[in-house]
Amino acid sequence: MRILNASGCLDALAAPEVARQLDAFVTKTVTPEPREGNAPPRIAETAHGMLNAIGLANPGRERFLDDHLPRLRELGVPLWVSVGGFCADDYAETCSRLDDIEAIELNLSCPNVDEAADSAAEIVSACRRATELTLYAKLSAAHPDVAEVARAVATAGADGLSLINTLRAIALDRHLRPALARGSGGLSGPALKPIALHAVSVSHEATGLPIVGMGGIESGRDALEFVACGARDIALGTVLFTDPGAAGRVRAELDAACAEAGVASPEDAATLAKSPETERKVPA
Ligand SMILES: Cc1cc2nc3c(=O)[nH]c(=O)nc-3n(C[C@H](O)[C@H](O)[C@H](O)COP(=O)(O)O)c2cc1C
């Protein structure tokens, strides 16, 4: 089990010592054009998580390739580049311009941009034609049947899945108005964990693809639960805002979490949580 960061939750150039604790660093999603993102306020706290409406703020493809990527390479950490866009060609063009990185993560699931993207499978197919690099498809759990989307992107050529992105939500301020300028945003943090575990479990059963599990992971026990549901690797997101040392801590907690669960190693926990729902193979 490797520990990555969740896209958008760590600026490796600003905090290189945090990035070096990771087994691989995943960039913020890169879009063809630079994006300022949404107007502030674009972050709000909720009882069991955090709401954000950053809106894919990023320097754009050209500046990323010319300036950010060379500096990220100097970190000496394996790199994953998160790719976004508004149609299949946007994604494919960026994929075709990338080389010498460990993987590409296709962000097929950002709740904070309005433009409708082409279907997930269409985007993955276009990217598959554009690159031979390892392609992970990052999916949302907002779809009523995430296993169906997982199957579709697997057929289209994805090598792995990243699950899950934030879920659309609203938080209100003291005067009962939306706390975020945009109105709604993406919910992350502990509230997501049970939803993410389900998405990982059914997607693993549907595809057998390697999965990076994420959504509210804060401890070694949380990480182990994702592995038990079928994740090969895990990513830390919101927890990094309050505990930048979380990767080292989670790794250190794994032995105790394994002992408590009665398994020798995280690998021995793999798919222990196989659920009757996935065994029935019929909708509940
Ligand atoms: C502030 C913030 C920015 C994010 N930006 C991105 C992004 O650019 N691309 C992406 O695929 N996911 C993005 N995400 C989603 C995370 O990568 C992750 O899927 C989600 O937060 C669930 O994990 P967590 O509960 O551990 O944070 C962002 C999340 C947060 C909180």
mmCIF file of C-alpha atoms and ligand atoms in Angstrom:
data_model
loop_
_atom_site.group_PDB
_atom_site.id
_atom_site.type_symbol
_atom_site.label_atom_id
_atom_site.label_comp_id
_atom_site.label_asym_id
_atom_site.label_seq_id
_atom_site.Cartn_x
_atom_site.Cartn_y
_atom_site.Cartn_z
ATOM 1 C CA MET A 1 0.000 0.000 0.000
ATOM 2 C CA ARG A 2 1.469 3.338 -1.047
ATOM 3 C CA ILE A 3 0.522 6.735 0.341
ATOM 4 C CA LEU A 4 -0.144 9.580 -2.109
ATOM 5 C CA ASN A 5 -1.713 13.005 -1.623
ATOM 6 C CA ALA A 6 -5.152 13.760 -3.048
ATOM 7 C CA SER A 7 -4.995 16.207 -5.962
ATOM 8 C CA GLY A 8 -5.374 19.847 -4.943
ATOM 9 C CA CYS A 9 -4.623 19.227 -1.257
ATOM 10 C CA LEU A 10 -0.880 19.857 -1.262
ATOM 11 C CA ASP A 11 1.314 22.445 -2.983
ATOM 12 C CA ALA A 12 4.566 20.494 -3.295
ATOM 13 C CA LEU A 13 6.562 23.533 -4.416
ATOM 14 C CA ALA A 14 5.501 25.452 -1.294
ATOM 15 C CA ALA A 15 5.939 22.445 1.044
ATOM 16 C CA PRO A 16 8.569 20.150 -0.484
ATOM 17 C CA GLU A 17 9.307 18.436 2.843
ATOM 18 C CA VAL A 18 5.661 17.303 3.037
ATOM 19 C CA ALA A 19 5.723 16.012 -0.550
ATOM 20 C CA ARG A 20 8.888 14.018 0.177
ATOM 21 C CA GLN A 21 6.984 11.984 2.795
ATOM 22 C CA LEU A 22 4.767 10.610 0.024
ATOM 23 C CA ASP A 23 5.301 7.574 -2.196
ATOM 24 C CA ALA A 24 4.120 9.702 -5.130
ATOM 25 C CA PHE A 25 2.975 13.312 -5.509
ATOM 26 C CA VAL A 26 -0.246 14.092 -7.422
ATOM 27 C CA THR A 27 -0.471 17.623 -8.867
ATOM 28 C CA LYS A 28 -3.445 19.970 -8.715
ATOM 29 C CA THR A 29 -5.599 19.427 -11.818
ATOM 30 C CA VAL A 30 -4.096 21.128 -14.876
ATOM 31 C CA THR A 31 -6.465 22.562 -17.506
ATOM 32 C CA PRO A 32 -5.537 23.802 -21.017
ATOM 33 C CA GLU A 33 -5.999 27.491 -20.115
ATOM 34 C CA PRO A 34 -4.978 29.203 -16.869
ATOM 35 C CA ARG A 35 -7.871 29.483 -14.387
ATOM 36 C CA GLU A 36 -8.265 31.955 -11.546
ATOM 37 C CA GLY A 37 -10.890 29.733 -9.973
ATOM 38 C CA ASN A 38 -14.054 30.906 -8.241
ATOM 39 C CA ALA A 39 -14.488 34.118 -6.235
ATOM 40 C CA PRO A 40 -13.840 33.987 -2.445
ATOM 41 C CA PRO A 41 -14.940 32.784 0.019
ATOM 42 C CA ARG A 42 -14.225 29.402 -1.493
ATOM 43 C CA ILE A 43 -13.553 27.287 1.600
ATOM 44 C CA ALA A 44 -15.911 26.631 4.520
ATOM 45 C CA GLU A 45 -15.822 24.278 7.480
ATOM 46 C CA THR A 46 -18.686 21.894 8.234
ATOM 47 C CA ALA A 47 -19.282 19.540 11.178
ATOM 48 C CA HIS A 48 -17.619 16.502 9.628
ATOM 49 C CA GLY A 49 -15.688 17.850 6.701
ATOM 50 C CA MET A 50 -14.736 20.806 4.598
ATOM 51 C CA LEU A 51 -16.479 22.498 1.701
ATOM 52 C CA ASN A 52 -14.448 23.961 -1.157
ATOM 53 C CA ALA A 53 -15.251 25.687 -4.401
ATOM 54 C CA ILE A 54 -11.741 26.409 -5.636
ATOM 55 C CA GLY A 55 -12.872 25.907 -9.235
ATOM 56 C CA LEU A 56 -9.693 24.288 -10.588
ATOM 57 C CA ALA A 57 -7.469 27.362 -10.129
ATOM 58 C CA ASN A 58 -4.222 26.457 -11.917
ATOM 59 C CA PRO A 59 -1.532 28.055 -14.103
ATOM 60 C CA GLY A 60 -2.721 26.351 -17.302
ATOM 61 C CA ARG A 61 -1.015 23.724 -19.429
ATOM 62 C CA GLU A 62 1.800 25.765 -20.975
ATOM 63 C CA ARG A 63 3.042 27.325 -17.744
ATOM 64 C CA PHE A 64 2.669 24.019 -15.950
ATOM 65 C CA LEU A 65 4.809 22.210 -18.543
ATOM 66 C CA ASP A 66 7.440 24.955 -18.878
ATOM 67 C CA ASP A 67 7.774 26.047 -15.273
ATOM 68 C CA HIS A 68 6.005 23.894 -12.645
ATOM 69 C CA LEU A 69 6.755 20.391 -13.948
ATOM 70 C CA PRO A 70 10.551 20.879 -14.176
ATOM 71 C CA ARG A 71 10.580 22.204 -10.615
ATOM 72 C CA LEU A 72 8.416 19.317 -9.381
ATOM 73 C CA ARG A 73 10.864 16.846 -10.929
ATOM 74 C CA GLU A 74 13.594 18.263 -8.667
ATOM 75 C CA LEU A 75 11.707 16.951 -5.617
ATOM 76 C CA GLY A 76 12.814 13.434 -6.473
ATOM 77 C CA VAL A 77 9.316 12.047 -5.754
ATOM 78 C CA PRO A 78 7.447 9.992 -8.410
ATOM 79 C CA LEU A 79 4.963 12.318 -10.113
ATOM 80 C CA TRP A 80 1.341 11.914 -11.108
ATOM 81 C CA VAL A 81 -0.167 14.755 -13.139
ATOM 82 C CA SER A 82 -3.885 15.404 -12.699
ATOM 83 C CA VAL A 83 -5.410 16.409 -16.026
ATOM 84 C CA GLY A 84 -8.688 18.283 -16.498
ATOM 85 C CA GLY A 85 -10.594 19.892 -19.332
ATOM 86 C CA PHE A 86 -13.959 20.586 -20.848
ATOM 87 C CA CYS A 87 -14.023 18.098 -23.723
ATOM 88 C CA ALA A 88 -12.187 14.895 -24.621
ATOM 89 C CA ASP A 89 -9.739 16.760 -26.895
ATOM 90 C CA ASP A 90 -8.650 19.038 -24.015
ATOM 91 C CA TYR A 91 -7.673 16.022 -21.935
ATOM 92 C CA ALA A 92 -6.053 14.148 -24.818
ATOM 93 C CA GLU A 93 -3.928 17.131 -25.862
ATOM 94 C CA THR A 94 -2.478 17.497 -22.361
ATOM 95 C CA CYS A 95 -1.852 13.739 -22.134
ATOM 96 C CA SER A 96 0.032 13.793 -25.432
ATOM 97 C CA ARG A 97 2.358 16.511 -24.065
ATOM 98 C CA LEU A 98 3.368 14.559 -20.932
ATOM 99 C CA ASP A 99 6.208 12.084 -20.611
ATOM 100 C CA ASP A 100 8.598 10.780 -17.999
ATOM 101 C CA ILE A 101 6.077 10.784 -15.144
ATOM 102 C CA GLU A 102 4.714 7.808 -13.222
ATOM 103 C CA ALA A 103 1.046 8.261 -14.110
ATOM 104 C CA ILE A 104 -1.688 10.565 -15.338
ATOM 105 C CA GLU A 105 -4.835 10.984 -13.261
ATOM 106 C CA LEU A 106 -7.802 12.101 -15.356
ATOM 107 C CA ASN A 107 -10.054 14.302 -13.241
ATOM 108 C CA LEU A 108 -13.446 13.253 -14.579
ATOM 109 C CA SER A 109 -15.311 14.447 -11.537
ATOM 110 C CA CYS A 110 -14.832 18.054 -10.379
ATOM 111 C CA PRO A 111 -18.060 19.398 -8.854
ATOM 112 C CA ASN A 112 -16.802 23.007 -8.917
ATOM 113 C CA VAL A 113 -16.896 23.835 -12.607
ATOM 114 C CA ASP A 114 -20.044 24.410 -14.632
ATOM 115 C CA GLU A 115 -18.951 23.323 -18.071
ATOM 116 C CA ALA A 116 -20.239 19.872 -18.950
ATOM 117 C CA ALA A 117 -17.543 17.426 -19.984
ATOM 118 C CA ASP A 118 -17.899 14.633 -22.531
ATOM 119 C CA SER A 119 -18.660 11.240 -21.041
ATOM 120 C CA ALA A 120 -16.010 9.636 -18.850
ATOM 121 C CA ALA A 121 -15.481 6.729 -21.242
ATOM 122 C CA GLU A 122 -15.149 9.055 -24.244
ATOM 123 C CA ILE A 123 -12.450 11.064 -22.456
ATOM 124 C CA VAL A 124 -10.547 7.962 -21.370
ATOM 125 C CA SER A 125 -10.647 6.548 -24.943
ATOM 126 C CA ALA A 126 -9.257 9.790 -26.382
ATOM 127 C CA CYS A 127 -6.482 9.862 -23.766
ATOM 128 C CA ARG A 128 -5.694 6.193 -24.306
ATOM 129 C CA ARG A 129 -5.039 6.990 -27.976
ATOM 130 C CA ALA A 130 -2.899 10.000 -26.999
ATOM 131 C CA THR A 131 -0.489 8.385 -24.518
ATOM 132 C CA GLU A 132 1.091 5.153 -23.399
ATOM 133 C CA LEU A 133 1.546 6.448 -19.857
ATOM 134 C CA THR A 134 -0.372 4.807 -17.019
ATOM 135 C CA LEU A 135 -3.865 6.306 -16.894
ATOM 136 C CA TYR A 136 -5.942 6.507 -13.717
ATOM 137 C CA ALA A 137 -9.551 7.687 -14.032
ATOM 138 C CA LYS A 138 -10.740 9.731 -11.048
ATOM 139 C CA LEU A 139 -14.445 9.211 -10.565
ATOM 140 C CA SER A 140 -17.190 10.752 -8.502
ATOM 141 C CA ALA A 141 -19.488 8.812 -6.215
ATOM 142 C CA ALA A 142 -22.349 11.111 -7.235
ATOM 143 C CA HIS A 143 -23.323 8.782 -10.077
ATOM 144 C CA PRO A 144 -26.111 6.420 -8.988
ATOM 145 C CA ASP A 145 -24.087 3.419 -10.198
ATOM 146 C CA VAL A 146 -20.370 4.143 -9.797
ATOM 147 C CA ALA A 147 -19.515 0.509 -10.693
ATOM 148 C CA GLU A 148 -21.079 1.055 -14.114
ATOM 149 C CA VAL A 149 -18.883 4.121 -14.725
ATOM 150 C CA ALA A 150 -15.864 2.167 -13.472
ATOM 151 C CA ARG A 151 -16.622 -0.642 -15.921
ATOM 152 C CA ALA A 152 -17.038 1.851 -18.779
ATOM 153 C CA VAL A 153 -13.691 3.579 -18.162
ATOM 154 C CA ALA A 154 -11.959 0.205 -17.727
ATOM 155 C CA THR A 155 -13.277 -0.884 -21.121
ATOM 156 C CA ALA A 156 -12.117 2.440 -22.579
ATOM 157 C CA GLY A 157 -8.545 1.716 -21.479
ATOM 158 C CA ALA A 158 -8.030 3.057 -17.943
ATOM 159 C CA ASP A 159 -5.214 1.280 -16.075
ATOM 160 C CA GLY A 160 -6.522 2.218 -12.651
ATOM 161 C CA LEU A 161 -9.138 4.179 -10.717
ATOM 162 C CA SER A 162 -8.927 7.015 -8.187
ATOM 163 C CA LEU A 163 -11.946 7.073 -5.900
ATOM 164 C CA ILE A 164 -13.531 9.411 -4.829
ATOM 165 C CA ASN A 165 -13.691 13.106 -5.574
ATOM 166 C CA THR A 166 -15.636 15.558 -3.388
ATOM 167 C CA LEU A 167 -19.437 15.518 -3.366
ATOM 168 C CA ARG A 168 -21.537 18.588 -4.090
ATOM 169 C CA ALA A 169 -22.884 20.196 -0.927
ATOM 170 C CA ILE A 170 -23.924 23.476 0.705
ATOM 171 C CA ALA A 171 -22.993 25.090 4.025
ATOM 172 C CA LEU A 172 -24.789 28.134 5.447
ATOM 173 C CA ASP A 173 -23.341 31.082 7.338
ATOM 174 C CA ARG A 174 -24.749 32.677 10.505
ATOM 175 C CA HIS A 175 -27.294 34.614 8.441
ATOM 176 C CA LEU A 176 -28.485 31.465 6.654
ATOM 177 C CA ARG A 177 -26.822 32.436 3.386
ATOM 178 C CA PRO A 178 -24.479 30.097 1.501
ATOM 179 C CA ALA A 179 -21.039 30.284 3.102
ATOM 180 C CA LEU A 180 -19.317 29.963 -0.293
ATOM 181 C CA ALA A 181 -19.587 32.744 -2.878
ATOM 182 C CA ARG A 182 -20.399 30.151 -5.523
ATOM 183 C CA GLY A 183 -23.267 28.729 -3.455
ATOM 184 C CA SER A 184 -22.406 25.064 -3.499
ATOM 185 C CA GLY A 185 -19.023 23.379 -3.275
ATOM 186 C CA GLY A 186 -17.368 19.991 -2.903
ATOM 187 C CA LEU A 187 -17.561 18.241 0.460
ATOM 188 C CA SER A 188 -14.401 16.432 1.607
ATOM 189 C CA GLY A 189 -13.108 14.932 4.838
ATOM 190 C CA PRO A 190 -14.474 12.324 7.303
ATOM 191 C CA ALA A 191 -18.098 12.627 6.113
ATOM 192 C CA LEU A 192 -17.012 11.050 2.815
ATOM 193 C CA LYS A 193 -15.388 7.899 4.163
ATOM 194 C CA PRO A 194 -18.359 5.478 4.191
ATOM 195 C CA ILE A 195 -19.391 6.644 0.706
ATOM 196 C CA ALA A 196 -15.841 6.263 -0.600
ATOM 197 C CA LEU A 197 -15.473 2.784 0.917
ATOM 198 C CA HIS A 198 -18.605 1.699 -0.928
ATOM 199 C CA ALA A 199 -17.425 3.182 -4.221
ATOM 200 C CA VAL A 200 -14.049 1.429 -3.858
ATOM 201 C CA SER A 201 -15.666 -1.875 -2.970
ATOM 202 C CA VAL A 202 -18.110 -2.035 -5.896
ATOM 203 C CA SER A 203 -15.590 -0.623 -8.402
ATOM 204 C CA HIS A 204 -12.979 -3.173 -7.360
ATOM 205 C CA GLU A 205 -15.508 -5.952 -7.752
ATOM 206 C CA ALA A 206 -16.626 -4.595 -11.145
ATOM 207 C CA THR A 207 -13.184 -4.086 -12.694
ATOM 208 C CA GLY A 208 -10.354 -5.633 -10.655
ATOM 209 C CA LEU A 209 -8.308 -2.517 -11.552
ATOM 210 C CA PRO A 210 -5.794 -1.064 -9.090
ATOM 211 C CA ILE A 211 -7.495 1.646 -7.042
ATOM 212 C CA VAL A 212 -6.208 4.690 -5.162
ATOM 213 C CA GLY A 213 -8.767 5.092 -2.383
ATOM 214 C CA MET A 214 -9.451 8.477 -0.801
ATOM 215 C CA GLY A 215 -12.163 10.326 1.063
ATOM 216 C CA GLY A 216 -11.762 11.250 4.720
ATOM 217 C CA ILE A 217 -8.667 9.185 5.456
ATOM 218 C CA GLU A 218 -7.103 10.473 8.689
ATOM 219 C CA SER A 219 -5.496 7.443 10.353
ATOM 220 C CA GLY A 220 -3.783 4.119 9.763
ATOM 221 C CA ARG A 221 -7.069 2.387 10.573
ATOM 222 C CA ASP A 222 -8.880 4.460 7.890
ATOM 223 C CA ALA A 223 -6.216 3.526 5.328
ATOM 224 C CA LEU A 224 -6.548 -0.151 6.219
ATOM 225 C CA GLU A 225 -10.325 0.017 5.750
ATOM 226 C CA PHE A 226 -9.807 1.247 2.176
ATOM 227 C CA VAL A 227 -7.439 -1.653 1.497
ATOM 228 C CA ALA A 228 -9.974 -4.070 2.977
ATOM 229 C CA CYS A 229 -12.521 -2.715 0.469
ATOM 230 C CA GLY A 230 -10.205 -3.235 -2.508
ATOM 231 C CA ALA A 231 -7.880 -0.203 -2.709
ATOM 232 C CA ARG A 232 -4.259 -0.944 -3.577
ATOM 233 C CA ASP A 233 -3.013 2.522 -2.556
ATOM 234 C CA ILE A 234 -4.506 5.420 -0.611
ATOM 235 C CA ALA A 235 -4.402 9.225 -0.840
ATOM 236 C CA LEU A 236 -4.542 11.870 1.876
ATOM 237 C CA GLY A 237 -6.506 15.033 1.172
ATOM 238 C CA THR A 238 -8.238 17.282 3.686
ATOM 239 C CA VAL A 239 -6.230 15.889 6.604
ATOM 240 C CA LEU A 240 -3.093 17.531 5.156
ATOM 241 C CA PHE A 241 -4.556 20.990 5.870
ATOM 242 C CA THR A 242 -4.547 20.299 9.623
ATOM 243 C CA ASP A 243 -1.727 17.741 9.804
ATOM 244 C CA PRO A 244 0.941 18.169 7.112
ATOM 245 C CA GLY A 245 2.828 15.240 8.681
ATOM 246 C CA ALA A 246 -0.131 12.883 8.170
ATOM 247 C CA ALA A 247 1.654 10.621 5.659
ATOM 248 C CA GLY A 248 4.376 9.681 8.156
ATOM 249 C CA ARG A 249 1.863 9.335 10.980
ATOM 250 C CA VAL A 250 -0.557 7.163 8.986
ATOM 251 C CA ARG A 251 2.330 4.920 7.919
ATOM 252 C CA ALA A 252 3.475 4.611 11.540
ATOM 253 C CA GLU A 253 -0.051 3.728 12.677
ATOM 254 C CA LEU A 254 -0.434 0.872 10.206
ATOM 255 C CA ASP A 255 1.250 -1.823 12.316
ATOM 256 C CA ALA A 256 -1.007 -1.175 15.281
ATOM 257 C CA ALA A 257 -4.068 -0.995 13.001
ATOM 258 C CA CYS A 258 -3.145 -4.348 11.438
ATOM 259 C CA ALA A 259 -2.590 -5.957 14.841
ATOM 260 C CA GLU A 260 -5.929 -4.705 16.104
ATOM 261 C CA ALA A 261 -7.685 -6.059 13.002
ATOM 262 C CA GLY A 262 -5.873 -9.388 13.270
ATOM 263 C CA VAL A 263 -3.973 -9.165 9.971
ATOM 264 C CA ALA A 264 -0.224 -9.402 9.466
ATOM 265 C CA SER A 265 0.065 -6.581 6.896
ATOM 266 C CA PRO A 266 -2.108 -4.216 4.848
ATOM 267 C CA GLU A 267 -1.787 -6.636 1.908
ATOM 268 C CA ASP A 268 -3.365 -9.359 4.085
ATOM 269 C CA ALA A 269 -6.351 -7.067 4.603
ATOM 270 C CA ALA A 270 -6.976 -6.837 0.858
ATOM 271 C CA THR A 271 -10.669 -7.279 0.067
ATOM 272 C CA LEU A 272 -11.487 -8.703 3.524
ATOM 273 C CA ALA A 273 -14.521 -6.455 3.428
ATOM 274 C CA LYS A 274 -16.012 -8.022 0.304
ATOM 275 C CA SER A 275 -19.686 -7.322 0.820
ATOM 276 C CA PRO A 276 -22.749 -9.498 0.245
ATOM 277 C CA GLU A 277 -23.977 -6.721 -2.065
ATOM 278 C CA THR A 278 -21.123 -7.268 -4.506
ATOM 279 C CA GLU A 279 -21.363 -11.054 -4.141
ATOM 280 C CA ARG A 280 -25.081 -10.999 -5.051
ATOM 281 C CA LYS A 281 -24.200 -9.158 -8.281
ATOM 282 C CA VAL A 282 -27.797 -7.914 -8.511
ATOM 283 C CA PRO A 283 -28.997 -4.440 -7.555
ATOM 284 C CA ALA A 284 -30.240 -4.255 -3.960
HETATM 285 C C1 LIG B 1 -9.155 22.307 -1.452
HETATM 286 C C2 LIG B 1 -9.350 21.104 -2.328
HETATM 287 C C3 LIG B 1 -8.955 21.159 -3.673
HETATM 288 C C4 LIG B 1 -9.129 20.044 -4.487
HETATM 289 N N1 LIG B 1 -8.708 20.115 -5.800
HETATM 290 C C5 LIG B 1 -8.819 19.002 -6.573
HETATM 291 C C6 LIG B 1 -8.317 19.014 -7.920
HETATM 292 O O1 LIG B 1 -7.746 19.994 -8.398
HETATM 293 N N2 LIG B 1 -8.466 17.878 -8.658
HETATM 294 C C7 LIG B 1 -9.059 16.736 -8.155
HETATM 295 O O2 LIG B 1 -9.152 15.718 -8.867
HETATM 296 N N3 LIG B 1 -9.536 16.706 -6.884
HETATM 297 C C8 LIG B 1 -9.422 17.797 -6.097
HETATM 298 N N4 LIG B 1 -9.874 17.741 -4.804
HETATM 299 C C9 LIG B 1 -10.486 16.504 -4.287
HETATM 300 C C10 LIG B 1 -9.462 15.657 -3.529
HETATM 301 O O3 LIG B 1 -8.399 15.282 -4.390
HETATM 302 C C11 LIG B 1 -10.112 14.382 -2.933
HETATM 303 O O4 LIG B 1 -10.648 13.599 -3.979
HETATM 304 C C12 LIG B 1 -11.243 14.700 -1.957
HETATM 305 O O5 LIG B 1 -10.950 15.850 -1.193
HETATM 306 C C13 LIG B 1 -11.539 13.534 -1.010
HETATM 307 O O6 LIG B 1 -10.446 13.226 -0.179
HETATM 308 P P1 LIG B 1 -10.309 13.832 1.328
HETATM 309 O O7 LIG B 1 -11.649 13.632 2.003
HETATM 310 O O8 LIG B 1 -9.225 13.049 1.964
HETATM 311 O O9 LIG B 1 -9.985 15.273 1.187
HETATM 312 C C14 LIG B 1 -9.720 18.848 -3.967
HETATM 313 C C15 LIG B 1 -10.106 18.808 -2.622
HETATM 314 C C16 LIG B 1 -9.933 19.900 -1.795
HETATM 315 C C17 LIG B 1 -10.356 19.808 -0.356
#
